[in-house]
XYZ file of C-alpha atoms in Angstrom:
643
model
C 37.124 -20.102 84.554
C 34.519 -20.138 82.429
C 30.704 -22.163 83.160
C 29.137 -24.972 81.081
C 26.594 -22.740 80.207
C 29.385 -20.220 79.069
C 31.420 -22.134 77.110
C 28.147 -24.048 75.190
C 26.990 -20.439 74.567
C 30.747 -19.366 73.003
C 30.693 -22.984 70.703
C 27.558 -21.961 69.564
C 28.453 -18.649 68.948
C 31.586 -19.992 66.664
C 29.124 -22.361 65.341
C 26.678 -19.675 64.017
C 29.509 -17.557 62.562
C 30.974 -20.197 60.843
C 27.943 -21.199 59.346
C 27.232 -17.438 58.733
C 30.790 -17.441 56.965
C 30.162 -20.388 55.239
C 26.408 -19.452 53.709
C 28.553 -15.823 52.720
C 31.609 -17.460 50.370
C 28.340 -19.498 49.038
C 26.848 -17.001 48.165
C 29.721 -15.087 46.400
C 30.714 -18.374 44.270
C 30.065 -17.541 40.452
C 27.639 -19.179 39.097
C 28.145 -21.073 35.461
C 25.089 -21.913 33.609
C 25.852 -25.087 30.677
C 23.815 -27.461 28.616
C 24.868 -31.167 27.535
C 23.920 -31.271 23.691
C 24.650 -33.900 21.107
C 23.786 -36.553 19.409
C 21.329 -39.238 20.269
C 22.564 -41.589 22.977
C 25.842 -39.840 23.434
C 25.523 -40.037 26.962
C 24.626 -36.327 28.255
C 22.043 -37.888 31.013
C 24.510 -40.392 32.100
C 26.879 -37.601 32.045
C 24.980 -34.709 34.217
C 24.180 -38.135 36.778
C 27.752 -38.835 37.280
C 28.379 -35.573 38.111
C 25.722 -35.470 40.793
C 26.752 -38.429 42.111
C 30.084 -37.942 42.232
C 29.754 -33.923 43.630
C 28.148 -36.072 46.837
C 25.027 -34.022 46.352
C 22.236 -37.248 46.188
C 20.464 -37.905 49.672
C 20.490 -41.613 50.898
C 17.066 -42.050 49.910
C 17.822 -40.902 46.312
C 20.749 -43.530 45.796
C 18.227 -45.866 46.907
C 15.806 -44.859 44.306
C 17.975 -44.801 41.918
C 19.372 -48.104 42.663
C 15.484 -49.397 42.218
C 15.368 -47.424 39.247
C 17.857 -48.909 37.513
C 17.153 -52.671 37.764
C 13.732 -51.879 36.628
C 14.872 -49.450 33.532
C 18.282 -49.565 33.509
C 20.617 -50.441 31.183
C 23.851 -51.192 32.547
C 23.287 -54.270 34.028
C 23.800 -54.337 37.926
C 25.593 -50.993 37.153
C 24.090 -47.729 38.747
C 22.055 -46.237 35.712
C 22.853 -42.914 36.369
C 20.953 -41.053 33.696
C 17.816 -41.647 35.139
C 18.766 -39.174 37.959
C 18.029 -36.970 34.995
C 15.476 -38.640 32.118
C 12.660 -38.298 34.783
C 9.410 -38.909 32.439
C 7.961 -42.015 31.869
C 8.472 -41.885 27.831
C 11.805 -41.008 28.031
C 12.226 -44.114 30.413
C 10.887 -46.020 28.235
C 12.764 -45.224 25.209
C 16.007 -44.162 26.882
C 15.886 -41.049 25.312
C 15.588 -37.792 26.614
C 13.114 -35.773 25.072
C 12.387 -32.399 27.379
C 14.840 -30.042 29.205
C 15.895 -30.665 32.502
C 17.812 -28.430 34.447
C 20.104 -29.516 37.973
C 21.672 -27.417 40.215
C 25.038 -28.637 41.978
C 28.289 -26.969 43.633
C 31.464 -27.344 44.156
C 33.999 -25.254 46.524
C 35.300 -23.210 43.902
C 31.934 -22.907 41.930
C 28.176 -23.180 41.711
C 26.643 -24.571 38.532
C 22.958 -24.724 37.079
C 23.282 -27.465 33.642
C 20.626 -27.804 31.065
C 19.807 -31.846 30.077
C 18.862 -31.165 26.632
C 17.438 -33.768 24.019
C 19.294 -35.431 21.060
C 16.795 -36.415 19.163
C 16.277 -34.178 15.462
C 12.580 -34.067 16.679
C 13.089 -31.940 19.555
C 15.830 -29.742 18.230
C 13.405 -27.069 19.417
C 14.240 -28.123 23.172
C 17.893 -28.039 22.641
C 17.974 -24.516 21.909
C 15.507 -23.834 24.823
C 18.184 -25.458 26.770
C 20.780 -23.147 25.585
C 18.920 -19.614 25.032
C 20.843 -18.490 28.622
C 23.858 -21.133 28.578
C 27.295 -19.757 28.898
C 29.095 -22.873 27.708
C 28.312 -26.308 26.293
C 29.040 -29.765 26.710
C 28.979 -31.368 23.078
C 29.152 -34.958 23.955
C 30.899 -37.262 20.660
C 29.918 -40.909 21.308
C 33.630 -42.395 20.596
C 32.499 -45.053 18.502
C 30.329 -42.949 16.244
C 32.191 -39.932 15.562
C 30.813 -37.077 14.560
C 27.284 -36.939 13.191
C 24.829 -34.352 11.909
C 23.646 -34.136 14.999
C 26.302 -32.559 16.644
C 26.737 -30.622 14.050
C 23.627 -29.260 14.012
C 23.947 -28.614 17.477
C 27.120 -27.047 17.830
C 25.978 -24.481 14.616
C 23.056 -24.075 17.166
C 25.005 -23.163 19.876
C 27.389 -20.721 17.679
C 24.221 -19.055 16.866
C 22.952 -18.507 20.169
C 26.101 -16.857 21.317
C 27.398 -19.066 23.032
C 31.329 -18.930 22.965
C 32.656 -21.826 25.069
C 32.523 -25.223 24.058
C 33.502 -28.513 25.998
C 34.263 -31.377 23.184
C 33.443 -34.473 25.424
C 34.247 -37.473 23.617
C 32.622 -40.128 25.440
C 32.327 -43.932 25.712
C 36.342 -43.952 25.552
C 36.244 -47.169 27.450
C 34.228 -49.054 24.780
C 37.068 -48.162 22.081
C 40.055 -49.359 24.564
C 40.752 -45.797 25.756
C 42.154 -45.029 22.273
C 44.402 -42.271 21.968
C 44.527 -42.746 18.184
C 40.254 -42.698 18.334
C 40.171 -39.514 20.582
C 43.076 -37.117 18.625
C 40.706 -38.584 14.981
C 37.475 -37.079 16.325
C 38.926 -34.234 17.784
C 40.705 -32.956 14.548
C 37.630 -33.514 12.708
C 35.785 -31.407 14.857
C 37.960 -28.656 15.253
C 37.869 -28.511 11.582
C 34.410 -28.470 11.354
C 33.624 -25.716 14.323
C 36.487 -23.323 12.862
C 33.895 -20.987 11.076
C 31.577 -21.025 14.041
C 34.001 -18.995 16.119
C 34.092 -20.337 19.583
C 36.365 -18.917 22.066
C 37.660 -21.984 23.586
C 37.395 -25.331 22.632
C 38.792 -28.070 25.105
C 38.369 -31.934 24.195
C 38.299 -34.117 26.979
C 38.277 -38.007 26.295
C 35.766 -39.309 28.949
C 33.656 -42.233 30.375
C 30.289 -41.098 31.844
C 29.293 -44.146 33.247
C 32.577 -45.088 34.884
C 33.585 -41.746 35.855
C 37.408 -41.608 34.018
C 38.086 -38.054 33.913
C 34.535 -36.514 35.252
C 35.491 -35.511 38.743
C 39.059 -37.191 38.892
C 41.793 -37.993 36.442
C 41.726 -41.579 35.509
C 45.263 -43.773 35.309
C 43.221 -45.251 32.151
C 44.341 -42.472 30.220
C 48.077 -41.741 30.876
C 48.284 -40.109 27.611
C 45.604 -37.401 28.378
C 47.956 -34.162 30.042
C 44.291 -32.183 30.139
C 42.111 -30.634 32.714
C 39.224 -33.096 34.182
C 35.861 -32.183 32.753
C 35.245 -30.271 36.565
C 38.613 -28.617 36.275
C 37.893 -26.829 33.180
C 34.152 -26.016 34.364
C 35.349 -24.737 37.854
C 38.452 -22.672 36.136
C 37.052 -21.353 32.859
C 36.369 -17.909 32.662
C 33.275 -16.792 31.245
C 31.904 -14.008 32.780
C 29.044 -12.536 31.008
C 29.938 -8.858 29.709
C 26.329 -7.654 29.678
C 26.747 -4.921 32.268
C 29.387 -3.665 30.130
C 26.724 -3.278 27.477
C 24.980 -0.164 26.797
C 21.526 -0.154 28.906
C 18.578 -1.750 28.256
C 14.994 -1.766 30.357
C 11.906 -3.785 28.416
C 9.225 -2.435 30.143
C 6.793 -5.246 31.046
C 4.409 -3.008 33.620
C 3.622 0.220 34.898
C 3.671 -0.327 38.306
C 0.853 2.638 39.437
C -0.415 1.786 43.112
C -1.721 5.412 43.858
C -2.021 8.945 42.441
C 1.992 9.846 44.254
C 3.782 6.785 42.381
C 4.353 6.095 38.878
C 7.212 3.108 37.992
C 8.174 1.216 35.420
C 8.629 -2.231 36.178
C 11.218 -4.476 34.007
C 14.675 -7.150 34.314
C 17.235 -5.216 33.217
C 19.012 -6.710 29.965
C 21.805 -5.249 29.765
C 23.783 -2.389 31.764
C 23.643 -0.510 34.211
C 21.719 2.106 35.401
C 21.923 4.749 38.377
C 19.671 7.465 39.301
C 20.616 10.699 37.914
C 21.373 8.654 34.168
C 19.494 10.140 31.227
C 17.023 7.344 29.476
C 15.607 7.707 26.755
C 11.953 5.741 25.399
C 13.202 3.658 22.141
C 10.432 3.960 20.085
C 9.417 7.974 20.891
C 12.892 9.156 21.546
C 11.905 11.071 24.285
C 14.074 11.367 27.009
C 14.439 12.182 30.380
C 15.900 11.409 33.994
C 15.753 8.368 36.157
C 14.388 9.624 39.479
C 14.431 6.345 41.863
C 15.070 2.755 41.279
C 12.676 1.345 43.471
C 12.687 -2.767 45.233
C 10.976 -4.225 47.622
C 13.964 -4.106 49.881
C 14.502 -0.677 49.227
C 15.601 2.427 46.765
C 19.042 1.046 44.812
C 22.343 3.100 44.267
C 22.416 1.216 40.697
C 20.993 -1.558 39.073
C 22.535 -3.790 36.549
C 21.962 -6.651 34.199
C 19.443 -9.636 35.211
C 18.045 -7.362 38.348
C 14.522 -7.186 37.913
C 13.373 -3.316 39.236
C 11.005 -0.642 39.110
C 12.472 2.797 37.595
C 10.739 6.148 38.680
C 11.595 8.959 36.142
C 11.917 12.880 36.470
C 9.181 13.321 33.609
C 5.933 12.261 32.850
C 6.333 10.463 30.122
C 4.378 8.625 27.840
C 5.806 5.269 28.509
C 3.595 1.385 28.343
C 4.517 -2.153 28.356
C 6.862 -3.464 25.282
C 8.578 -0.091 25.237
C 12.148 0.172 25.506
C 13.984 2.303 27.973
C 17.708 2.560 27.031
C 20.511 4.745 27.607
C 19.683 8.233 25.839
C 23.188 8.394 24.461
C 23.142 4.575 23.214
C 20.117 4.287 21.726
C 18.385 0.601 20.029
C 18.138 0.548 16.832
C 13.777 0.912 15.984
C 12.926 0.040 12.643
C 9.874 -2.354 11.139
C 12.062 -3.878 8.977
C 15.569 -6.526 9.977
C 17.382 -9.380 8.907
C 17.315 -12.375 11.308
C 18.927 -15.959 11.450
C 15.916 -18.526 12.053
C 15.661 -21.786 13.438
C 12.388 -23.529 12.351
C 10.730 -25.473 14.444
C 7.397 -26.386 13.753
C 6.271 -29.669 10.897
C 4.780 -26.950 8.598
C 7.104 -24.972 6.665
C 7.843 -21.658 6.983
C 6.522 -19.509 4.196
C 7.348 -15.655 3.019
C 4.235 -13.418 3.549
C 2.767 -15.567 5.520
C 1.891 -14.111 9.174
C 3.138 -14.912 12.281
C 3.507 -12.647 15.154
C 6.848 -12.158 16.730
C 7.661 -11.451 20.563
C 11.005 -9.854 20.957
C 11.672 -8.987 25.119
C 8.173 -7.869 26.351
C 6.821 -6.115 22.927
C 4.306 -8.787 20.709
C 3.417 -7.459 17.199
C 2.298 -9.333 13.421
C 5.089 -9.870 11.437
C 5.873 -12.177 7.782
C 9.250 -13.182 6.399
C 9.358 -10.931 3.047
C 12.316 -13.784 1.657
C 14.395 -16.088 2.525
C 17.745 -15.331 1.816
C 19.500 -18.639 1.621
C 19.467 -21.475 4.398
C 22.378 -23.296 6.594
C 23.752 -26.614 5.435
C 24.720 -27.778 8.523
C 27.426 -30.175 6.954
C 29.510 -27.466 5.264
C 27.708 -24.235 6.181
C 26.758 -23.842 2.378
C 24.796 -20.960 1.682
C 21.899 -22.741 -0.431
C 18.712 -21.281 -2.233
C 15.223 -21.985 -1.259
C 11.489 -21.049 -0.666
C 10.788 -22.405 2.391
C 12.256 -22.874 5.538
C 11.527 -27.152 6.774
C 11.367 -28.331 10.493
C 14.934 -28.202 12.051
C 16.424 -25.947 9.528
C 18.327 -22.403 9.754
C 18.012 -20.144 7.561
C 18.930 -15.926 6.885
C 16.020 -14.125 6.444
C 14.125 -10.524 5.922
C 11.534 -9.980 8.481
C 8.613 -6.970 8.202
C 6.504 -6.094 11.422
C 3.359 -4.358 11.468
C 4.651 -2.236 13.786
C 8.186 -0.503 14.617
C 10.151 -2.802 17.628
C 13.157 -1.454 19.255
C 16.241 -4.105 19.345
C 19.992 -4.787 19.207
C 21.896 -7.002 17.319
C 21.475 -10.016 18.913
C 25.823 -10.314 19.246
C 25.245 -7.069 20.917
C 22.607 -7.669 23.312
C 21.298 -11.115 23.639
C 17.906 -10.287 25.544
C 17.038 -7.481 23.149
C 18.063 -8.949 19.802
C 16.524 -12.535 20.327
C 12.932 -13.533 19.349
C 10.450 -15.910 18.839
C 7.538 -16.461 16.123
C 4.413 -17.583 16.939
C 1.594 -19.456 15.072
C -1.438 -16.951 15.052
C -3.699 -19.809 14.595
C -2.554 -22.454 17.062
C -0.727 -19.926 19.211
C 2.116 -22.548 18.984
C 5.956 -21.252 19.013
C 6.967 -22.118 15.999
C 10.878 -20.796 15.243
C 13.445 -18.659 16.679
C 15.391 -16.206 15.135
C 18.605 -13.796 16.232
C 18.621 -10.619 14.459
C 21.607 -9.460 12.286
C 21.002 -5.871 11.365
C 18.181 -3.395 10.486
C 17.340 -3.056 6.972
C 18.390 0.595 6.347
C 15.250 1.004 3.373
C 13.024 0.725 6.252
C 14.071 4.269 7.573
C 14.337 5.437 4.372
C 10.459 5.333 3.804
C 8.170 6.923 4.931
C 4.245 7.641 4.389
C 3.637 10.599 1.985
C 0.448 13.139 3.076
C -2.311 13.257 0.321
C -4.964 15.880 0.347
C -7.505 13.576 -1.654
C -7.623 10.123 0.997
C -10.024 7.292 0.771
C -12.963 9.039 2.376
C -13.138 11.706 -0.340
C -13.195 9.296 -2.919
C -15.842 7.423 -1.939
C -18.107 10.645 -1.421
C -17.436 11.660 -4.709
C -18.522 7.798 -5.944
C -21.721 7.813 -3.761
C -20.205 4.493 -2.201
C -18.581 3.167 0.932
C -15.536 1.220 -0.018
C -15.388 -2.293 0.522
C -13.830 -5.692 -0.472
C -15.893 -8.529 -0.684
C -13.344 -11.637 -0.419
C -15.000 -14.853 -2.479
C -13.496 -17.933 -1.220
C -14.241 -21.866 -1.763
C -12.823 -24.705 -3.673
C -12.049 -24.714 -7.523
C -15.533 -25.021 -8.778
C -17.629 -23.789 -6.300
C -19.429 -21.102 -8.391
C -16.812 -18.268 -7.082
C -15.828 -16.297 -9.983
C -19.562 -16.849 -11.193
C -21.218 -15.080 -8.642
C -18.737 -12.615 -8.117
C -19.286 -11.667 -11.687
C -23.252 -11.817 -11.512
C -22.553 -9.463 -8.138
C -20.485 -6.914 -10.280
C -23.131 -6.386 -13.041
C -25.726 -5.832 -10.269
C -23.680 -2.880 -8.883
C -22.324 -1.379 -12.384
C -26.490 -1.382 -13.715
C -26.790 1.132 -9.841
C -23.715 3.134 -10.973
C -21.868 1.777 -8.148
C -17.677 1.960 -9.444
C -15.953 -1.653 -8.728
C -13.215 -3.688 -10.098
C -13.117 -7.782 -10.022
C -9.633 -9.662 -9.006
C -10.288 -12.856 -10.544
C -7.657 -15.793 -9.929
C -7.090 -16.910 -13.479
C -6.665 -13.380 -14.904
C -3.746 -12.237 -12.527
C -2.005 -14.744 -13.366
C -1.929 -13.980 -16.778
C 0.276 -10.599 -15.538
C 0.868 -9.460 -11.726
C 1.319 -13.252 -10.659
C 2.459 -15.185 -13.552
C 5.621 -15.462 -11.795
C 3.664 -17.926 -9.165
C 3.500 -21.711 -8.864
C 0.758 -23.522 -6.856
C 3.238 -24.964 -4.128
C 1.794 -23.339 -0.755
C 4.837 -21.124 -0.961
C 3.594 -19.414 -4.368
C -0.073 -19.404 -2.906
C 1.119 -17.339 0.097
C 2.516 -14.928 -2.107
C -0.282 -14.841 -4.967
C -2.905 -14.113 -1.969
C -0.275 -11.589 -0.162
C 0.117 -9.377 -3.412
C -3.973 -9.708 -4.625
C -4.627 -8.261 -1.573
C -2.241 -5.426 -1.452
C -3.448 -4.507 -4.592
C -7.183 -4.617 -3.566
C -6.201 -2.093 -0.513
C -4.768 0.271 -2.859
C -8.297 -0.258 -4.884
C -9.822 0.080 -1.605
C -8.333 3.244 -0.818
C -9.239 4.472 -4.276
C -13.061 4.197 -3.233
C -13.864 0.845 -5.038
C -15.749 -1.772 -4.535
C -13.766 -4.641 -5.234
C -14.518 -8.332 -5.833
C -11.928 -10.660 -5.533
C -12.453 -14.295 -6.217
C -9.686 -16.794 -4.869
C -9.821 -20.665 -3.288
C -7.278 -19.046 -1.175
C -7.438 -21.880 0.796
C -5.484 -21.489 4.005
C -7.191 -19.330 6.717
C -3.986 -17.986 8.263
C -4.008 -16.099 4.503
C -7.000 -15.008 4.377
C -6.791 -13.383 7.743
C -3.152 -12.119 6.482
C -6.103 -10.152 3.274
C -8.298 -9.079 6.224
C -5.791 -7.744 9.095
C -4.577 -5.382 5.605
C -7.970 -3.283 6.258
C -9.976 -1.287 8.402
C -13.546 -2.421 10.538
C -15.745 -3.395 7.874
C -13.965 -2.820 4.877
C -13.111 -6.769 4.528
C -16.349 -9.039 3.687
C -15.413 -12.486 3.377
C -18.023 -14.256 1.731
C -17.950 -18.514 1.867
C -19.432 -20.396 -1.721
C -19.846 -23.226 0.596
C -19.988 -26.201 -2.234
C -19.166 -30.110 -0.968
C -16.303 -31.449 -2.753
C -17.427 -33.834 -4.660
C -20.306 -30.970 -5.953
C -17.447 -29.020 -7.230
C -15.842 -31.792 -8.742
C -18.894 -32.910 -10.540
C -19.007 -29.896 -12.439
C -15.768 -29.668 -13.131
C -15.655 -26.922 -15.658
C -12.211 -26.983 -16.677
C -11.427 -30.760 -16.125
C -8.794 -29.775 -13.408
C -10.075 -32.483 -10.837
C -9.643 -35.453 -13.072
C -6.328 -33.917 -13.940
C -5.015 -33.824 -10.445
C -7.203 -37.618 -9.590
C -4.697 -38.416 -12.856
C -1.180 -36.872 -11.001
C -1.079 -34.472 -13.977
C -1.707 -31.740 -11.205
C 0.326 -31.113 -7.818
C -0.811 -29.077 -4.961
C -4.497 -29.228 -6.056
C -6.708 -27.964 -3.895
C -8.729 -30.652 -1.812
C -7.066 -33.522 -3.497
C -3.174 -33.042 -2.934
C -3.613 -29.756 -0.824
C -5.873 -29.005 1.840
C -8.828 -26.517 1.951
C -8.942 -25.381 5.766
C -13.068 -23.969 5.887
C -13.797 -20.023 6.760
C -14.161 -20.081 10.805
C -16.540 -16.989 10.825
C -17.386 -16.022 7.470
C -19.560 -12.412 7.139
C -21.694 -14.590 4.380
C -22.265 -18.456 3.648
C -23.474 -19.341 0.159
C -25.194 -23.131 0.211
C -25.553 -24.915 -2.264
C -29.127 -24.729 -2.193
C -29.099 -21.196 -3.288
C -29.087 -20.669 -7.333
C -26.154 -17.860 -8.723
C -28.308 -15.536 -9.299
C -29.865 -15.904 -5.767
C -26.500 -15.843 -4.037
C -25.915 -12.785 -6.152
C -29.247 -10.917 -4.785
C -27.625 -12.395 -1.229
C -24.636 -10.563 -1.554
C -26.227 -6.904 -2.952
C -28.747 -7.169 -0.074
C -26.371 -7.185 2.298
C -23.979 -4.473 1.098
C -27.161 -2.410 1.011
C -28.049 -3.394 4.772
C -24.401 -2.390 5.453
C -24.845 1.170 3.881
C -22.146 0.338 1.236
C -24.368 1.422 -1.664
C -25.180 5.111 -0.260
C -28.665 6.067 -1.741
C -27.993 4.757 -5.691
C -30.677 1.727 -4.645
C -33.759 4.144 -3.444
């Protein structure tokens, strides 16, 4: 016979292992990542709550909470409010809205699940597609009494977009239109009608109440005519395993992971495929290749690697490899090319304008970039393909895209993590649109730099001069293109060779194409000062004189040259200075609404941060002029024509 002490030690030896057991099959669940998404008010809080509560995952101290909760901000009476579980900040409380992303994590025994909480509102559009950048399905939620609106449209275009191929149709609120069959088989023709173009996989509409729980977690005898899966049937059996191992491989490198002289690693999360020492990688951008040697972890060397594992590859070579490269698979190479074709979303109040610059940050590489046009946007509505200049907050639209420098990437159908990007505000720092690239533009490869024996250098020794551009900026009527002119003839009586850009005269030719909305000003400014850098590199001295009056612009002019071959010089004249003098009678004109997009009165004039030279008021022309020479001379720019 066996002792107490045996037989406690044997329970708690079946006890460990079939805790053990149980943690294992945990562990080996898949996992299905999916984002609620709708309109405003549909329900997707109330929704994700429900399914919390009902999964038996809240603590008893929770369920109290939330009981508190909701009789001070609920709104379903003596009801359990359930999307506060989710709409944690105090605004969206308030409102009973939600307006930032929240994620939950909750199992079941056939599944685990991580959902994204995503907003409805039009104004944060830009959190909804944070919620479903890594989303393998989503939860479109149709209030049943509304229908559909643009907001689900726009959301469900959104979600086409970002690749995502499953989609859950959950009309909600069926209880407040009598569990209508009639209501539910109207809104679900008109949507599969709608989403036909946007190519979703699968597409299953289930007619639902969220706050009651009919057909969340268990079928409800309120809906006899409903032969469908639950809404937790479909997510525990649909199949959407992600096929990015299957992909070719891809490694942004975000460090070089160099603790002594004997080890030299690249350290990354693989984004596709799989890799395996022995496999021949290649660097995107170089195109040299070689052999991977380890793959390194802190638990140890790996037999292979594969999609989402973040590792440390050792290579056979020593190779010139840094953070933002690209290490692929030699035979299945990235595309590399400064030049592609991109859906956006924009998401920032000011428009997005061609030539403007931005920078873009695509995996772990970060370079300048501009839109060179806009193609056509997205009406969301009928997917019309419609003309414009601009791209306004919320909108999608097909664009061209230039970099400064080459970036290595996939189509973003092909690899998600390596053809996905966002665009940053160079100013603010602010992200300020998404985009999904299409294709390379093949021109880009097509062109390359020719050699010239005679370069910029010999130029300017033959003209006794260091080329330079000297940049006058300030507001219609500052004295600008007076100066600049007085500045000229000072340099021609020295025999110094210049040219003067003035504002008015190329737009009589290279710009008369251009408007004054901010758009055409972009552009005027973009092509002025390509043409001064091929002046530039010609071994001028050139003079241009714009307002150009936004500073992400003029930095666009400056970023185009080398140290010290930009001078921006500020006329620094008040407003209403400048519009005393009005010269051409162009203030009282725009004061009269004969004038849009007029520079400090119906368009802003954003001030030089750290101009090179300030002209005051208090100086005369002629003085400013004498300014301007005396400091080209300081800088050397003159050679030895002024001794």
């Amino acid at each position: 016979m066996l002792g107490f002490a045996q037989t406690e030690e044997l329970e708690a030896s079946s006890n460990c292992e079939t805790v053990s057991h149980y943690l294992h099959a945990h562990e080996r669940k898949s996992l299905l990542r999916f984002l609620t998404c709708g309109s405003v008010d549909d329900g997707k809080s109330t929704l994700i709550g429900r399914l919390l509560y009902d999964t038996q995952l809240l603590m008893e101290d929770q369920l109290a909470a939330l009981a508190a909760d909701s009789r001070r901000h609920g709104t379903t009476g003596d009801d359990l409010d359930f999307a506060l579980l989710v709409d944690g900040l105090a605004s969206e409380r308030e409102q009973g809205i939600t307006i930032d992303v929240a994620y939950r994590f909750f199992a079941t025994e056939q599944r685990k699940f991580i959902v994204a909480d995503t907003p409805g509102h039009e104004q944060y559009t830009r959190n909804m597609a944070t919620g479903a950048s890594n989303a393998d399905l989503a939860i479109i939620l149709v209030d049943a009494r509304q229908g559909i609106l643009d907001q689900t449209r726009r959301h469900s275009f959104i979600v086409s977009l970002l690749g995502i191929r499953h989609v859950v149709l959950a009309i909600n609120k069926i209880d407040l239109v009598g569990y209508s069959q009639a209501v539910f088989d109207e809104i679900e023709t008109a949507y599969r009608s709608f989403a036909e173009p946007l190519g979703f996989v699968s597409l299953q509409a289930i007619p639902l109440s969220a706050r009651y729980g009919d057909n969340v977690l268990s079928r409800s005898a309120k809906l006899p005519w409903y032969q469908g899966p639950t809404l937790i049937e479909h997510l525990e059996s649909i199949e959407v395993e992600s096929d990015r191992r299957a992909a070719p491989f891809r490694m942004p490198v975000q460090w070089v992971n160099r603790p002594n002289l004997d080890f030299r690693g690249f350290a990354g999360t693989i984004a596709a495929g799989v890799v395996r020492p022995g496999d021949r990688v290649a660097v995107a951008r170089s195109g040299v290749t070689t052999l991977v040697k380890r793959i390194v972890t802190q638990d140890g060397d790996l037999p292979e690697a594969g999609a989402g594992e973040a590792v440390t590859l050792m290579l056979e070579d020593e190779i010139d490899v840094s953070r933002g490269d690209v290490l692929a698979a030699a035979a299945e190479r990235p595309e590399v090319s400064d030049q592609f074709a991109a859906h956006v979303l924009w998401m920032h109040d000011d428009p997005l304008i061609p030539g403007r610059p931005y920078l873009i940050k695509l995996a772990t590489s970060a370079v300048g970039a501009s839109v060179t046009h806009i193609k056509h946007r997205v009406d969301i509505n009928n997917f019309a393909k419609l003309a414009t200049k601009t791209l306004e907050k919320n909108e999608v639209g097909f664009v061209n895209i230039m970099t400064q420098a080459p970036l290595a990437f996939d189509p973003f159908c092909r690899v998600h993590d390596t053809g996905a990007f966002i665009i940053i505000d160079r100013i603010s720092n602010h992200t300020v649109g998404a985009g999904m690239i299409d294709f390379s533009l093949r021109r880009a490869s097509n062109i390359h730099w020719q050699a010239l024996d005679v370069n910029m250098n010999a130029r300017a020794i033959a003209k006794g001069q260091k080329p330079a551009l000297l940049w006058f900026t300030g507001l219609s009527g500052a004295g600008k293109s007076t100066i600049a002119n007085l500045v000229e003839k000072r340099l021609h009586a020295i025999g110094k060779h210049t040219y003067l850009l003035d504002g008015d005269n190329v737009r009589h030719g290279l710009n008369r194409d251009l408007g004054f909305t901010d758009a055409d000003r972009v552009e005027n400014i973009r092509r002025v000062a390509e043409a001064a850098k091929l002046m530039v590199d010609a071994g001028l001295i050139v003079l241009a004189s714009f307002i150009s009056p936004f500073r992400a612009e003029r930095r666009m002019a400056r970023d185009l040259f080398a140290a010290g071959q930009f001078i921006e010089i500020f006329i620094d004249t008040p407003l209403e200075v400048a519009e005393g003098r009005d010269p051409k009678g162009l203030y009282q004109r725009a004061r009269n609404g004969l004038i849009q997009n007029f520079t400090g009165i119906g368009s802003p004039y954003e001030r030089p941060e750290a101009p090179h030279i300030t002209i005051t008021p208090d100086l005369s022309a002629d003085e400013a002029a004498e300014l301007i020479v005396s400091h080209l001379d300081r800088g050397c720019y003159l050679g030895s024509a002024t001794g």
